[in-house]
mmCIF file of C-alpha atoms and ligand atoms in Angstrom:
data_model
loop_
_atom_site.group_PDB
_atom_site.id
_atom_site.type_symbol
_atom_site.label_atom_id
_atom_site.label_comp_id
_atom_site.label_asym_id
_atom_site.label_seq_id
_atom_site.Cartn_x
_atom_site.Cartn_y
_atom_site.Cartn_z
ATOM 1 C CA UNK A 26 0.000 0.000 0.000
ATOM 2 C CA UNK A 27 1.342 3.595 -0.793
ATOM 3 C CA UNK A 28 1.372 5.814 2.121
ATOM 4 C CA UNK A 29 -0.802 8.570 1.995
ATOM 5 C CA UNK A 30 1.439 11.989 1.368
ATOM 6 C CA UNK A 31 0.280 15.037 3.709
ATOM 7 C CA UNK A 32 2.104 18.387 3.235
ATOM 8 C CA UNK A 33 1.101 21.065 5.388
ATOM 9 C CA UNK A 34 1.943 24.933 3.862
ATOM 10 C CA UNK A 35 2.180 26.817 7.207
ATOM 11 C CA UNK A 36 2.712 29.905 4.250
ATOM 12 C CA UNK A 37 4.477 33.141 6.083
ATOM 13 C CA UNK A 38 3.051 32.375 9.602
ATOM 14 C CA UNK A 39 4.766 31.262 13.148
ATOM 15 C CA UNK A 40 7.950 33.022 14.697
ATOM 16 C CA UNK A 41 10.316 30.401 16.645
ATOM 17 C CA UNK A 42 8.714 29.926 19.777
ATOM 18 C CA UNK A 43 5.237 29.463 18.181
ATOM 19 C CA UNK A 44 6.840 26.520 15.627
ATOM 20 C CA UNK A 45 8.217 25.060 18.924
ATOM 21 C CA UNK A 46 4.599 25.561 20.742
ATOM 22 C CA UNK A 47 3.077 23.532 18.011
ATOM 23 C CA UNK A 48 5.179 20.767 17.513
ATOM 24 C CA UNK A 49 4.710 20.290 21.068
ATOM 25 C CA UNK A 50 1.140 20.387 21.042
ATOM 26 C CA UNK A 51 1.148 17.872 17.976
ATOM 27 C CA UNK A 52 3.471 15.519 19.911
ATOM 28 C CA UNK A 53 1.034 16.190 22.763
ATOM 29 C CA UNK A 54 -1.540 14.967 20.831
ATOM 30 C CA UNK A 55 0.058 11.792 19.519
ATOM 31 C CA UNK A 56 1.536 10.606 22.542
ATOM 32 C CA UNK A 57 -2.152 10.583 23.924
ATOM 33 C CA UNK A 58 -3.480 8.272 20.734
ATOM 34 C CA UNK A 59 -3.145 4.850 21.415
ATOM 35 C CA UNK A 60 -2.994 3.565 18.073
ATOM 36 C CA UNK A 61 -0.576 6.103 16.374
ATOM 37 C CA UNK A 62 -3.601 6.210 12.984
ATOM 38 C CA UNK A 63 -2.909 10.192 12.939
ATOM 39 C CA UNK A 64 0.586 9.320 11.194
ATOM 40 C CA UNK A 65 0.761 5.573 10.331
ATOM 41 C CA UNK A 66 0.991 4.588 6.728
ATOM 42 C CA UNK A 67 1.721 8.117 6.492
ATOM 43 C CA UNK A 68 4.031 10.663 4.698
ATOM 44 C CA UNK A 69 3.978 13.688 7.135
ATOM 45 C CA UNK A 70 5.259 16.441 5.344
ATOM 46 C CA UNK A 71 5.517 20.109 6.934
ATOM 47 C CA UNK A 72 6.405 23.043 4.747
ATOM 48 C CA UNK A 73 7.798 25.960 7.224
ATOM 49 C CA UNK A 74 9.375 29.295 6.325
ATOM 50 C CA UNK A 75 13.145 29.115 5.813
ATOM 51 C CA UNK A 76 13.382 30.426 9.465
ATOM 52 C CA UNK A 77 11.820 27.929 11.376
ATOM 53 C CA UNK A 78 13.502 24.890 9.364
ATOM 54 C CA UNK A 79 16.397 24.578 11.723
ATOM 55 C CA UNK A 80 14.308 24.477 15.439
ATOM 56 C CA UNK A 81 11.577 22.081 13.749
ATOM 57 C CA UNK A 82 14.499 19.561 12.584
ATOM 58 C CA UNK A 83 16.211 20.160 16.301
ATOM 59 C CA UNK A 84 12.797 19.248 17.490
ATOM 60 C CA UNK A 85 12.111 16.025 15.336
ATOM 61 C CA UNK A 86 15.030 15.054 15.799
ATOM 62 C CA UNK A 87 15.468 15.233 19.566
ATOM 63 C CA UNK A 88 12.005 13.510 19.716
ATOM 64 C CA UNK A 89 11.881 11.153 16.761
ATOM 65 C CA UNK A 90 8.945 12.430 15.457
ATOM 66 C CA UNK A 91 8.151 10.104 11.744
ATOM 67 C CA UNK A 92 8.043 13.888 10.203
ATOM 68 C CA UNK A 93 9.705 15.185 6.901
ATOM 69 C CA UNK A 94 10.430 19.297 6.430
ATOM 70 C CA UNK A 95 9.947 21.428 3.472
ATOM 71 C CA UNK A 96 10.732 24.545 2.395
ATOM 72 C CA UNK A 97 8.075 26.572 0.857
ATOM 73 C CA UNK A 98 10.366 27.651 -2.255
ATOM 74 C CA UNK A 99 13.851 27.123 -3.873
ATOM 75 C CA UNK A 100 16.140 30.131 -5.311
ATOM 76 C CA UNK A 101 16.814 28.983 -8.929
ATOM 77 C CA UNK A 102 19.975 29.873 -8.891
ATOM 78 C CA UNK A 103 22.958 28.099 -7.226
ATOM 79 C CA UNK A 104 24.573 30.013 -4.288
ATOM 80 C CA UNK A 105 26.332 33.179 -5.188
ATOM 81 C CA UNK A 106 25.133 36.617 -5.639
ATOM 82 C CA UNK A 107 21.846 36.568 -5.196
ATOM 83 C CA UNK A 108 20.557 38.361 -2.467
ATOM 84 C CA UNK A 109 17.503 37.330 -0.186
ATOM 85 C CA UNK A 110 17.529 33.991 -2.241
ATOM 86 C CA UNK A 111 17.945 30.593 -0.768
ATOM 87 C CA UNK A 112 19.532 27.995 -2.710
ATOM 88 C CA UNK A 113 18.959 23.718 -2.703
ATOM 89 C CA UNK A 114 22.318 23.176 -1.112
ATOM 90 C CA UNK A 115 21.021 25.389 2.020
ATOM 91 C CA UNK A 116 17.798 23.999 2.164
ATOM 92 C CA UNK A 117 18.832 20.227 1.643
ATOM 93 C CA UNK A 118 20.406 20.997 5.229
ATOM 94 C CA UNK A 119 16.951 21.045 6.919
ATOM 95 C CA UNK A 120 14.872 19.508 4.455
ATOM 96 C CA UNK A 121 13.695 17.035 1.929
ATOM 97 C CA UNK A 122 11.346 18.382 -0.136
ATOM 98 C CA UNK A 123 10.383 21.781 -1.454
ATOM 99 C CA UNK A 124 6.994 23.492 -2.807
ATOM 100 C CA UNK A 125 7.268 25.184 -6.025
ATOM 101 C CA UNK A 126 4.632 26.908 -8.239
ATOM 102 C CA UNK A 127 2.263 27.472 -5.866
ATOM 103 C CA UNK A 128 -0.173 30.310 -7.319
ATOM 104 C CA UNK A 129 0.577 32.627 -4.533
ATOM 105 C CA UNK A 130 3.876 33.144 -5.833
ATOM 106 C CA UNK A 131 2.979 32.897 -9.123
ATOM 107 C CA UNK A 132 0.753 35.643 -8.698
ATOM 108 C CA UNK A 133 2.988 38.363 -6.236
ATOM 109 C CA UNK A 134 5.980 37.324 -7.309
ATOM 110 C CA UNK A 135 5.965 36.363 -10.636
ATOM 111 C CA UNK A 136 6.790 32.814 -11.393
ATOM 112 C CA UNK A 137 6.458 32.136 -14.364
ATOM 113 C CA UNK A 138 7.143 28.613 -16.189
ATOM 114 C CA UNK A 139 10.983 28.923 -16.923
ATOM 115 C CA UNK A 140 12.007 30.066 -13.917
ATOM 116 C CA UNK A 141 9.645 27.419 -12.392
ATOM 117 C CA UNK A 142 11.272 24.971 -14.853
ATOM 118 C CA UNK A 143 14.606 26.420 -13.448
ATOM 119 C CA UNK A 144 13.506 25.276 -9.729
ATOM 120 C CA UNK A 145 12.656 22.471 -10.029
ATOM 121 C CA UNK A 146 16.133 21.597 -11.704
ATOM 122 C CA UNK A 147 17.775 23.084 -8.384
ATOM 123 C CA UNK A 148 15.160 20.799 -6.510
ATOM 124 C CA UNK A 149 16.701 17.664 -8.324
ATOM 125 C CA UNK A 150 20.254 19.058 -8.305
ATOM 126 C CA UNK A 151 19.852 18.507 -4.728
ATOM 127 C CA UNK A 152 18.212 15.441 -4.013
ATOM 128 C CA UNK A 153 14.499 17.658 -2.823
ATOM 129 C CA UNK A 154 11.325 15.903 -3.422
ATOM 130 C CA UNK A 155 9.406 18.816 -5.335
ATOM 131 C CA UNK A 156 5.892 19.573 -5.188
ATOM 132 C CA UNK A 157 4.630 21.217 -8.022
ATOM 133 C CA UNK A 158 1.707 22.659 -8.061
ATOM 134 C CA UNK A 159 -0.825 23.762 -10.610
ATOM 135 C CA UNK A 160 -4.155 24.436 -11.651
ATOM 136 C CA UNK A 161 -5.190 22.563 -14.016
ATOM 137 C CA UNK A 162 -4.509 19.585 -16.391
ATOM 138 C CA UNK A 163 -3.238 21.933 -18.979
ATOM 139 C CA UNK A 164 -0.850 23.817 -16.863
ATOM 140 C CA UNK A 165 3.039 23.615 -17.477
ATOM 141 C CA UNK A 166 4.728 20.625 -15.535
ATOM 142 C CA UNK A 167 8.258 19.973 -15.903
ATOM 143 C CA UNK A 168 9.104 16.669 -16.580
ATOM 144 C CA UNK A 169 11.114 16.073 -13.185
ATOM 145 C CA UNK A 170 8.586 17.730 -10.840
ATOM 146 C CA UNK A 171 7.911 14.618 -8.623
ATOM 147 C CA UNK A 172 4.837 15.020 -6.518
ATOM 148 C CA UNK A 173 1.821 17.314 -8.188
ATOM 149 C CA UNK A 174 -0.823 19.107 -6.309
ATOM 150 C CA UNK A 175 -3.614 20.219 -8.372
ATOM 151 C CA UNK A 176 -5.065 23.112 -6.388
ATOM 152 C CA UNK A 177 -7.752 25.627 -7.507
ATOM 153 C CA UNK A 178 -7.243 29.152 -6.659
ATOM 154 C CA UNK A 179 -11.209 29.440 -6.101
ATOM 155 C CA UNK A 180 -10.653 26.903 -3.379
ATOM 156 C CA UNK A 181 -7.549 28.203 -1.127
ATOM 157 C CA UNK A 182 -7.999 30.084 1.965
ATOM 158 C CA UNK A 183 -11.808 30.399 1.535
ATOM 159 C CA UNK A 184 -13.543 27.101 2.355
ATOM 160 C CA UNK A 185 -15.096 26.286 -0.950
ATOM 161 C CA UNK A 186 -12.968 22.974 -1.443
ATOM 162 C CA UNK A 187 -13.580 21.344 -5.037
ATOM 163 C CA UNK A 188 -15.490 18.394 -5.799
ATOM 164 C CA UNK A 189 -14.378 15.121 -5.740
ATOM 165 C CA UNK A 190 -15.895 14.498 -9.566
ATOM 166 C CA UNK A 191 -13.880 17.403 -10.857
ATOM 167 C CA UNK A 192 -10.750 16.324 -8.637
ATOM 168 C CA UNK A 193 -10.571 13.084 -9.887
ATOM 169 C CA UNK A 194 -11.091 14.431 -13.512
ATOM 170 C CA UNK A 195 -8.653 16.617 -13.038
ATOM 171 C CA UNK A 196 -5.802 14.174 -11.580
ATOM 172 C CA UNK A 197 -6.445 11.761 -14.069
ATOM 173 C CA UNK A 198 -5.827 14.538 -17.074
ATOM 174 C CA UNK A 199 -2.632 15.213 -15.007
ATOM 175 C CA UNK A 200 -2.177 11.469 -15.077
ATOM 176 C CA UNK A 201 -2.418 11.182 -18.770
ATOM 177 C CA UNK A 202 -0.662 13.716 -20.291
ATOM 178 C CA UNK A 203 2.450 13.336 -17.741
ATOM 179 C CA UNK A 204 2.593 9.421 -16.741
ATOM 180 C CA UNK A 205 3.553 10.445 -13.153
ATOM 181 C CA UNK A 206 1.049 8.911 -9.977
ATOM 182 C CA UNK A 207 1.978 11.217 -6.949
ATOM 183 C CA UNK A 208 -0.785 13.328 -6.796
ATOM 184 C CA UNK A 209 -2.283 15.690 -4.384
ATOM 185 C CA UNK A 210 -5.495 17.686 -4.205
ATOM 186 C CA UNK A 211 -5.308 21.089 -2.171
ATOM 187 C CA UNK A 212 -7.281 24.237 -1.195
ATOM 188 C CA UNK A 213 -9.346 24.187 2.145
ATOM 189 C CA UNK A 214 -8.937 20.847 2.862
ATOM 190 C CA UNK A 215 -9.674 20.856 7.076
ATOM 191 C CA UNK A 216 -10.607 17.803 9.091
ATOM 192 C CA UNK A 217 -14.580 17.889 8.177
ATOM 193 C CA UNK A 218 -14.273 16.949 4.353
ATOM 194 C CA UNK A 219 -10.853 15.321 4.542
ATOM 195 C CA UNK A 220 -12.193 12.091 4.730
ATOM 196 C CA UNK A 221 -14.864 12.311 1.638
ATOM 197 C CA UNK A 222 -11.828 14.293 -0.150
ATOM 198 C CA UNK A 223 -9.947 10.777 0.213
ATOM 199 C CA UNK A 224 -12.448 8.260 -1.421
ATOM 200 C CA UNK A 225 -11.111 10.321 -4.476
ATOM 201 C CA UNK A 226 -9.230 7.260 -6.236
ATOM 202 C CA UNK A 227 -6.475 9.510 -8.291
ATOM 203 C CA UNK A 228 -5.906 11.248 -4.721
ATOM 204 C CA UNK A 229 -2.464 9.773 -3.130
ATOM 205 C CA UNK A 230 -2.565 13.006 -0.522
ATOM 206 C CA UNK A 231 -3.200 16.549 0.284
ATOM 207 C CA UNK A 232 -1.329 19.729 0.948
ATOM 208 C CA UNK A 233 -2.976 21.110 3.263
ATOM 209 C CA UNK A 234 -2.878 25.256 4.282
ATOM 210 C CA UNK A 235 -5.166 27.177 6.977
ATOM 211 C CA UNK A 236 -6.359 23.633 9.168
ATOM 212 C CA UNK A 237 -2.361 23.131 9.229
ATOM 213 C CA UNK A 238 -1.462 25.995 11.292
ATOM 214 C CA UNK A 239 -3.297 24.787 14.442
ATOM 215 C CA UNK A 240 -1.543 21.002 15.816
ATOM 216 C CA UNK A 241 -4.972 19.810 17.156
ATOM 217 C CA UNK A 242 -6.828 20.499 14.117
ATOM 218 C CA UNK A 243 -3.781 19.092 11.636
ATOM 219 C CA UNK A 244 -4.245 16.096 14.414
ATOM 220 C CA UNK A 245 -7.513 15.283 14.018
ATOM 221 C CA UNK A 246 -7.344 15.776 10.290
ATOM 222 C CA UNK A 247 -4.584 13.269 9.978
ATOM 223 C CA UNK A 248 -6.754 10.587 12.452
ATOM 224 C CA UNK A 249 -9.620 10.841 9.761
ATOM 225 C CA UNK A 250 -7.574 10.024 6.326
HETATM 226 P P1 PGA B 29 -5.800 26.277 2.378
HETATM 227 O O1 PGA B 29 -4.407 26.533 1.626
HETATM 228 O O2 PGA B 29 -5.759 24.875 2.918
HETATM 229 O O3 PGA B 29 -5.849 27.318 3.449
HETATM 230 O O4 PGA B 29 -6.877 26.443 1.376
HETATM 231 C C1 PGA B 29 -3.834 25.556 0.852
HETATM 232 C C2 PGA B 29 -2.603 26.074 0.160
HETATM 233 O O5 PGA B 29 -2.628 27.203 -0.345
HETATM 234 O O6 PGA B 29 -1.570 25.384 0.110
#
């Protein structure tokens, strides 16, 4: 059985101590399960601004938590003069994969596909799991993006998730025209339609934004997929 892939986009929220307040609150939360469902048969991913990646790994580490970090972009550029980028060598220090193309940077900062393309090249230069993510079937995907999220701006942030008849359409264009099987569905995914959300066949996991940012919500989502 493939384990279920759940990335959580914490976006530009959480200064140190409230990163460190919630991974206790998660651990908290799992120690008190009996039957460790919230993270079995799992891929736990957590996507954290650059400045929090190196007190979440002290953290997982120190407490052996079965959870993977991400960064929530990639410079695409190698390191040099660049300023106020972050390259894969840097980030490969802290984490394993990496978000790229998600449409909030598309949108206020620009992405477009080649220096997308040029990303996810740095991704693979460094040995990060991408996740690409688009918005529909006919959107640009570069051949080496690994995991895809298809995720409808009409659906992040504002509680209007898709539905699972357009999802699954959706994934299974993605399927066809690029051969690859990781796929994700995101945009207010929370804990009360997670479940229905993962009857979707083509869905192998979610990336999941707003219900990430609080541990006992993420929790209880986790328990119910
Ligand atoms: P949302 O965000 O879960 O708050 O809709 C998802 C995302 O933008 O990654």
């Amino acid at each position: 059985m493939n384990k279920k892939i759940i990335v959580a986009n914490w976006k530009s929220n959480k200064t140190e101590s409230e990163a460190i307040e919630w991974f206790k609150e998660f651990l908290v939360s799992l120690n008190r399960s009996t039957d460790q469902s919230a993270i079995k048969d799992k891929e736990i991913v957590i996507c954290l601004p650059f400045t929090l990646l190196p007190v979440a790994k002290k953290f997982i580490t120190e407490n052996s938590l079965l959870i993977k970090l991400g960064s929530q972009d990639i410079s695409p550029f190698d390191e040099g003069a660049y300023t106020g980028e972050v390259d894969g060598r840097q980030i490969k220090e802290f984490a394993d994969y990496v978000i790229i193309g998600h449409s909030e940077r598309r949108k206020n900062f620009s992405e477009n596909d080649e220096i997308l393309q040029k990303k996810i090249e740095m991704a693979k230069k460094y040995g990060l799991t991408s996740i690409f993510c688009v918005q529909s079937e006919n959107d640009f995907i570069p051949n080496d993006a690994n995991i895809i999220v298809y995720e409808p701006v009409f659906a992040i942030g504002t509680g209007n998730v898709d539905n699972p008849e357009n999802i699954q359409k959706v994934l299974s264009g993605i399927n066809q025209k690029t051969g690859k099987g990781l796929l994700l569905y995101g945009g207010s995914v929370d804990e009360n339609n997670i479940k229905k959300l993962s009857e979707v066949s083509m869905v192998s996991g979610f990336l999941v934004g707003t219900a990430s940012l609080d541990p006992k919500s993420f929790f209880n989502l986790l328990s119910k997929c």
